[in-house]
mmCIF file of C-alpha atoms in Angstrom:
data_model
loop_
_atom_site.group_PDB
_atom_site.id
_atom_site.type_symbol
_atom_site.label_atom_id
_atom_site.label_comp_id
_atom_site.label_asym_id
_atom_site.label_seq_id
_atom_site.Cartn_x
_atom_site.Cartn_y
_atom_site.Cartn_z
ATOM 1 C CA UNK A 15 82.621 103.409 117.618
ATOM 2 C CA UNK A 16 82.884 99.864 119.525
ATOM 3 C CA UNK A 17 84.379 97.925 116.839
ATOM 4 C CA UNK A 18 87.756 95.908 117.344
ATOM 5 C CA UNK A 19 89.002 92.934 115.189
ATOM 6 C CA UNK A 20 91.768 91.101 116.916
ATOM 7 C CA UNK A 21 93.620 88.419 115.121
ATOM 8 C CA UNK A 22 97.061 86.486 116.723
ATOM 9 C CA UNK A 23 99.042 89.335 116.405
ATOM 10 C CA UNK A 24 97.326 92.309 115.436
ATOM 11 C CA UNK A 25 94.002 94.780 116.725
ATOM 12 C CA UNK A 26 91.968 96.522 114.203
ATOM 13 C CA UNK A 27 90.077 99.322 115.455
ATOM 14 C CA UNK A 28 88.633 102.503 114.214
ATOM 15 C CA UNK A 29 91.318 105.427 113.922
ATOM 16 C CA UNK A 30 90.992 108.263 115.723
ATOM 17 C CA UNK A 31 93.374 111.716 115.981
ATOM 18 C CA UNK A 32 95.567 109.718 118.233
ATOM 19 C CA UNK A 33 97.314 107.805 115.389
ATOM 20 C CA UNK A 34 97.428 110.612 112.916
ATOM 21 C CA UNK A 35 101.079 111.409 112.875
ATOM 22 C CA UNK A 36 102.240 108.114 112.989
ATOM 23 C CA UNK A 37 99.754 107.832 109.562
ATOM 24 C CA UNK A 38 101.090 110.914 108.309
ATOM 25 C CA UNK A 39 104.664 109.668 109.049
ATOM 26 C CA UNK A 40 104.554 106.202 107.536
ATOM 27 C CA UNK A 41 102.383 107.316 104.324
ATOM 28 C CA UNK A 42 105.196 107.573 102.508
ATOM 29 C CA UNK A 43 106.063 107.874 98.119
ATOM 30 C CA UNK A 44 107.384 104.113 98.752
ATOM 31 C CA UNK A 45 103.694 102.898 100.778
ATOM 32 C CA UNK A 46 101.831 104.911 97.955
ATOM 33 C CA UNK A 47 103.496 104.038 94.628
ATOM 34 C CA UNK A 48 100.685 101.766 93.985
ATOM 35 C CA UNK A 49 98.428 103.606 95.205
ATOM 36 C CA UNK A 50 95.812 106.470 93.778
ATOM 37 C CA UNK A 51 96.259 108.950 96.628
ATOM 38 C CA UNK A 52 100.231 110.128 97.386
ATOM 39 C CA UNK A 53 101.534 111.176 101.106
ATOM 40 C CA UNK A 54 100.037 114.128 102.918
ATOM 41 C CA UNK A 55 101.937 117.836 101.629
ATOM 42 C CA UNK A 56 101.857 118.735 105.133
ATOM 43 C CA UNK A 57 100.245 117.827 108.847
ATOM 44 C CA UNK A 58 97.082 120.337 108.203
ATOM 45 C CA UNK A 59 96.290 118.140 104.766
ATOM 46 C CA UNK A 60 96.513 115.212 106.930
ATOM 47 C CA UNK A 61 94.452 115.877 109.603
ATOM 48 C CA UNK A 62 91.752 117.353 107.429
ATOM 49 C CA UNK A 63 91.646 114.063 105.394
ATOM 50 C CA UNK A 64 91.447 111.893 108.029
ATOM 51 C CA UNK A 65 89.256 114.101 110.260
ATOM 52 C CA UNK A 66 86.351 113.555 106.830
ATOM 53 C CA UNK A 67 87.322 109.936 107.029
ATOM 54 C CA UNK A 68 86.170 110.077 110.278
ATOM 55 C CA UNK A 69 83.082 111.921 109.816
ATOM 56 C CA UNK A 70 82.212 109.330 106.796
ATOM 57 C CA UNK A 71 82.369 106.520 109.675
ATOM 58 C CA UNK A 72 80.372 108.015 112.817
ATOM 59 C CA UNK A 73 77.475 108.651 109.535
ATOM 60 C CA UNK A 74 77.967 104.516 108.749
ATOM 61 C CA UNK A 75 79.492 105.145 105.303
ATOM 62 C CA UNK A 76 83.041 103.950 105.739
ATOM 63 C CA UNK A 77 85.388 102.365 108.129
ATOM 64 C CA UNK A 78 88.738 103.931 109.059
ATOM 65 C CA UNK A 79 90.573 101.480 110.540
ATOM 66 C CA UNK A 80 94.187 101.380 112.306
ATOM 67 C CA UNK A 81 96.227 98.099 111.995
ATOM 68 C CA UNK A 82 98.317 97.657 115.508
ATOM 69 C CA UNK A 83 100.828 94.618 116.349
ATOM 70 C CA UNK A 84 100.538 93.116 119.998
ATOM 71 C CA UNK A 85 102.530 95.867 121.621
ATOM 72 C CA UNK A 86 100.240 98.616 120.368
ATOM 73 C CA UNK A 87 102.501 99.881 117.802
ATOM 74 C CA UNK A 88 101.284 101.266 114.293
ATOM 75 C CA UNK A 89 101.361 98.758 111.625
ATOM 76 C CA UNK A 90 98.975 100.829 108.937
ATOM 77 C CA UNK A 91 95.815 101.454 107.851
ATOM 78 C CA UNK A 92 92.620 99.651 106.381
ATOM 79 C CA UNK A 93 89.657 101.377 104.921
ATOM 80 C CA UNK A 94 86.559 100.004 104.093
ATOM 81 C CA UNK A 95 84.463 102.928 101.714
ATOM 82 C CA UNK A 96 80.982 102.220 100.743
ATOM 83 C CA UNK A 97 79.478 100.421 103.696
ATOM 84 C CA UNK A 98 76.049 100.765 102.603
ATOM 85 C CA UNK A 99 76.426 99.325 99.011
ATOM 86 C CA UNK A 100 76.146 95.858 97.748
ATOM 87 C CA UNK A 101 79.906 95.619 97.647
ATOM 88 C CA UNK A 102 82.285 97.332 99.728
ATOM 89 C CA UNK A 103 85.740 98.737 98.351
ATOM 90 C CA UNK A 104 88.832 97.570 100.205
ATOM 91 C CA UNK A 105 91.811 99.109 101.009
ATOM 92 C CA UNK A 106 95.395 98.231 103.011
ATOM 93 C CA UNK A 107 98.551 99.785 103.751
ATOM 94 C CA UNK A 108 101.024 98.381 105.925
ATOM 95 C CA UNK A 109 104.004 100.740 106.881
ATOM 96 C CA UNK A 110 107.514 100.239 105.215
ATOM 97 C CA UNK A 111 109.048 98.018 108.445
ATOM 98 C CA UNK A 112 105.745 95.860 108.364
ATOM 99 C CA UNK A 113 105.515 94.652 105.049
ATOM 100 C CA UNK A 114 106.107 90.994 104.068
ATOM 101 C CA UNK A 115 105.398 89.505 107.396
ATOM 102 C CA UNK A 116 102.174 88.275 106.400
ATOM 103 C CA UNK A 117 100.280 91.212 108.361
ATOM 104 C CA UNK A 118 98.204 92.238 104.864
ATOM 105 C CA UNK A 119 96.710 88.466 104.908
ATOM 106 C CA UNK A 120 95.554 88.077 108.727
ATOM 107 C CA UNK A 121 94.008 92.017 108.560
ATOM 108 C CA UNK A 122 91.879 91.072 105.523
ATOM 109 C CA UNK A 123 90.907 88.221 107.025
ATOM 110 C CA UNK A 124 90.380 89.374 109.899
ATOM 111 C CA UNK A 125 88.094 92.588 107.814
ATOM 112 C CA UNK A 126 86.033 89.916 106.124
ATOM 113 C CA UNK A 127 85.125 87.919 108.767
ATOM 114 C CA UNK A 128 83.616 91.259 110.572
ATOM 115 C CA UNK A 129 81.927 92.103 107.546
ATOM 116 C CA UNK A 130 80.505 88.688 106.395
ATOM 117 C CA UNK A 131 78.917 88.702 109.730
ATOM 118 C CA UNK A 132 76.451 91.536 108.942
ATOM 119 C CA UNK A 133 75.737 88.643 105.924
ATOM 120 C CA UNK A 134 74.605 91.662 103.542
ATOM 121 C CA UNK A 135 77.209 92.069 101.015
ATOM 122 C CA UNK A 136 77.192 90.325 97.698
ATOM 123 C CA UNK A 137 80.784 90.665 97.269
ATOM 124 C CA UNK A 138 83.807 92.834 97.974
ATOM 125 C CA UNK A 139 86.003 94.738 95.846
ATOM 126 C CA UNK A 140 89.529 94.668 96.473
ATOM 127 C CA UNK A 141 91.711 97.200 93.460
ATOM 128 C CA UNK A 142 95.611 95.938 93.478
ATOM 129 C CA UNK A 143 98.229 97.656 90.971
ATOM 130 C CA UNK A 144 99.327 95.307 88.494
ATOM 131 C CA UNK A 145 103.484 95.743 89.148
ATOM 132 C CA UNK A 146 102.124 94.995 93.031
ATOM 133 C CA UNK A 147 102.838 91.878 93.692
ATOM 134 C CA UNK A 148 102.491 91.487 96.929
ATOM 135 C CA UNK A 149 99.438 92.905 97.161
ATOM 136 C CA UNK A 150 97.591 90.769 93.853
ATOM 137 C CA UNK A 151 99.619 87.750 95.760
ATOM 138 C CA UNK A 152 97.571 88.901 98.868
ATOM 139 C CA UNK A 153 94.109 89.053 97.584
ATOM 140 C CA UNK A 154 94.566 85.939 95.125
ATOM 141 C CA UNK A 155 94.922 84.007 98.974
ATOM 142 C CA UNK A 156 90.896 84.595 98.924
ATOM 143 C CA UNK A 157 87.838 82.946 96.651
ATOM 144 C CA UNK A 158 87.879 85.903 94.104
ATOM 145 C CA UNK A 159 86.905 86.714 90.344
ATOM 146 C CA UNK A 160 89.689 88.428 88.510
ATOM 147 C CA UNK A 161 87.803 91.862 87.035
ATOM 148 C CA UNK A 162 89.060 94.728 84.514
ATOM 149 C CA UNK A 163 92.306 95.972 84.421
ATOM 150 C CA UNK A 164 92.179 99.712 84.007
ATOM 151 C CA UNK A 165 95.090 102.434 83.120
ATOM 152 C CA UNK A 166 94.189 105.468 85.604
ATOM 153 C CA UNK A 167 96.174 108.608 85.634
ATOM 154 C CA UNK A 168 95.605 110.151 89.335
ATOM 155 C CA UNK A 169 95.749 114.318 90.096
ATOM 156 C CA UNK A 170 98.860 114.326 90.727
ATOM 157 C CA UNK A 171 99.923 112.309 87.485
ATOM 158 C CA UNK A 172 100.742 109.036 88.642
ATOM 159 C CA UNK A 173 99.722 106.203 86.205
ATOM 160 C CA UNK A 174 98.352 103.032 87.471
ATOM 161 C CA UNK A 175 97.147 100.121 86.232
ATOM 162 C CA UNK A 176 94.166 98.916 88.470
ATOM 163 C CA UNK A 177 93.170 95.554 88.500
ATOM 164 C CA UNK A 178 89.609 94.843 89.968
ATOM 165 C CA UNK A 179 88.978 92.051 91.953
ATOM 166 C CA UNK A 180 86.129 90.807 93.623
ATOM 167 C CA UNK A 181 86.371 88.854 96.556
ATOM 168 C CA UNK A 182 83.979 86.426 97.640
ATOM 169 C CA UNK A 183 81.584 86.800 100.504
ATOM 170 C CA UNK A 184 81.406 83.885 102.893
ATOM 171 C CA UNK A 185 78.269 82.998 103.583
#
């Protein structure tokens, strides 16, 4: 896949095997407290994930995305799950070292601007944790609709209380 976003300090572009330990690595409890799916149990788990993830994007049903800063290094992740719907599902993680530099705000931009050019999406949903607040800070930056908030109790018994949001396509 030819797709790269670049922004003033960062390149977007799909993942591929390549960047799957330093995923695996920086996944940690601390990135996924907030978040429904916890750190890989081990590098097989991993690479089985993220090998369907990108399976799911070569079909055109997701995007997989790495986050990089301007010396190549890995920053995160970005996913973008039901490409062919009315409204896509967001996602970001930025790695421990790489949060709170404004890097979450310049990929979503940076996401939305590559989407709103395809001009087919009504809106896009964006799910943020209610004790984040960096990330509800980060996607109240954007036109949005505050949705439901929702308690969800994942596999592995993590609670979370997911606040829907629904950013605004720019037309």
């Amino acid at each position: 896949m030819k797709l790269q976003i670049t922004t003033e300090r960062l390149t977007i572009t799909p993942f591929t095997l390549q960047w799957l330990e330093a995923y695996r690595q920086n996944f940690t409890p601390e990135v996924t407290r907030y978040q429904y799916p916890d750190p890989f149990p081990d590098p097989g788990t991993a690479q089985q994930v993220l090998s369907g993830f990108i399976a799911d994007m070569e079909r055109g049903d997701m995007l997989e995305l790495v986050i990089l800063g301007h010396k190549g290094e890995f920053l995160g992740s970005a996913e973008v799950f039901g490409l062919r719907e009315k409204a896509p599902e967001l996602g970001i993680w930025l790695k421990g070292s790489a949060q709170g530099q404004g890097y979450g705000k310049e990929v979503l931009e940076g996401i939305l601007g590559y989407l709103d050019g395809f001009r087919r999406y009504e809106y896009y949903i964006y799910e943020a944790d209610e004790r984040n607040a960096p990330s509800i800070c980060l996607v109240e930056k954007f036109p949005h609709e505050r949705g439901r908030l929702q308690r969800v109790i994942t596999e592995s018994g993590k609670e979370l209380m997911l606040r829907t949001y629904h950013i605004r396509a720019r037309r």
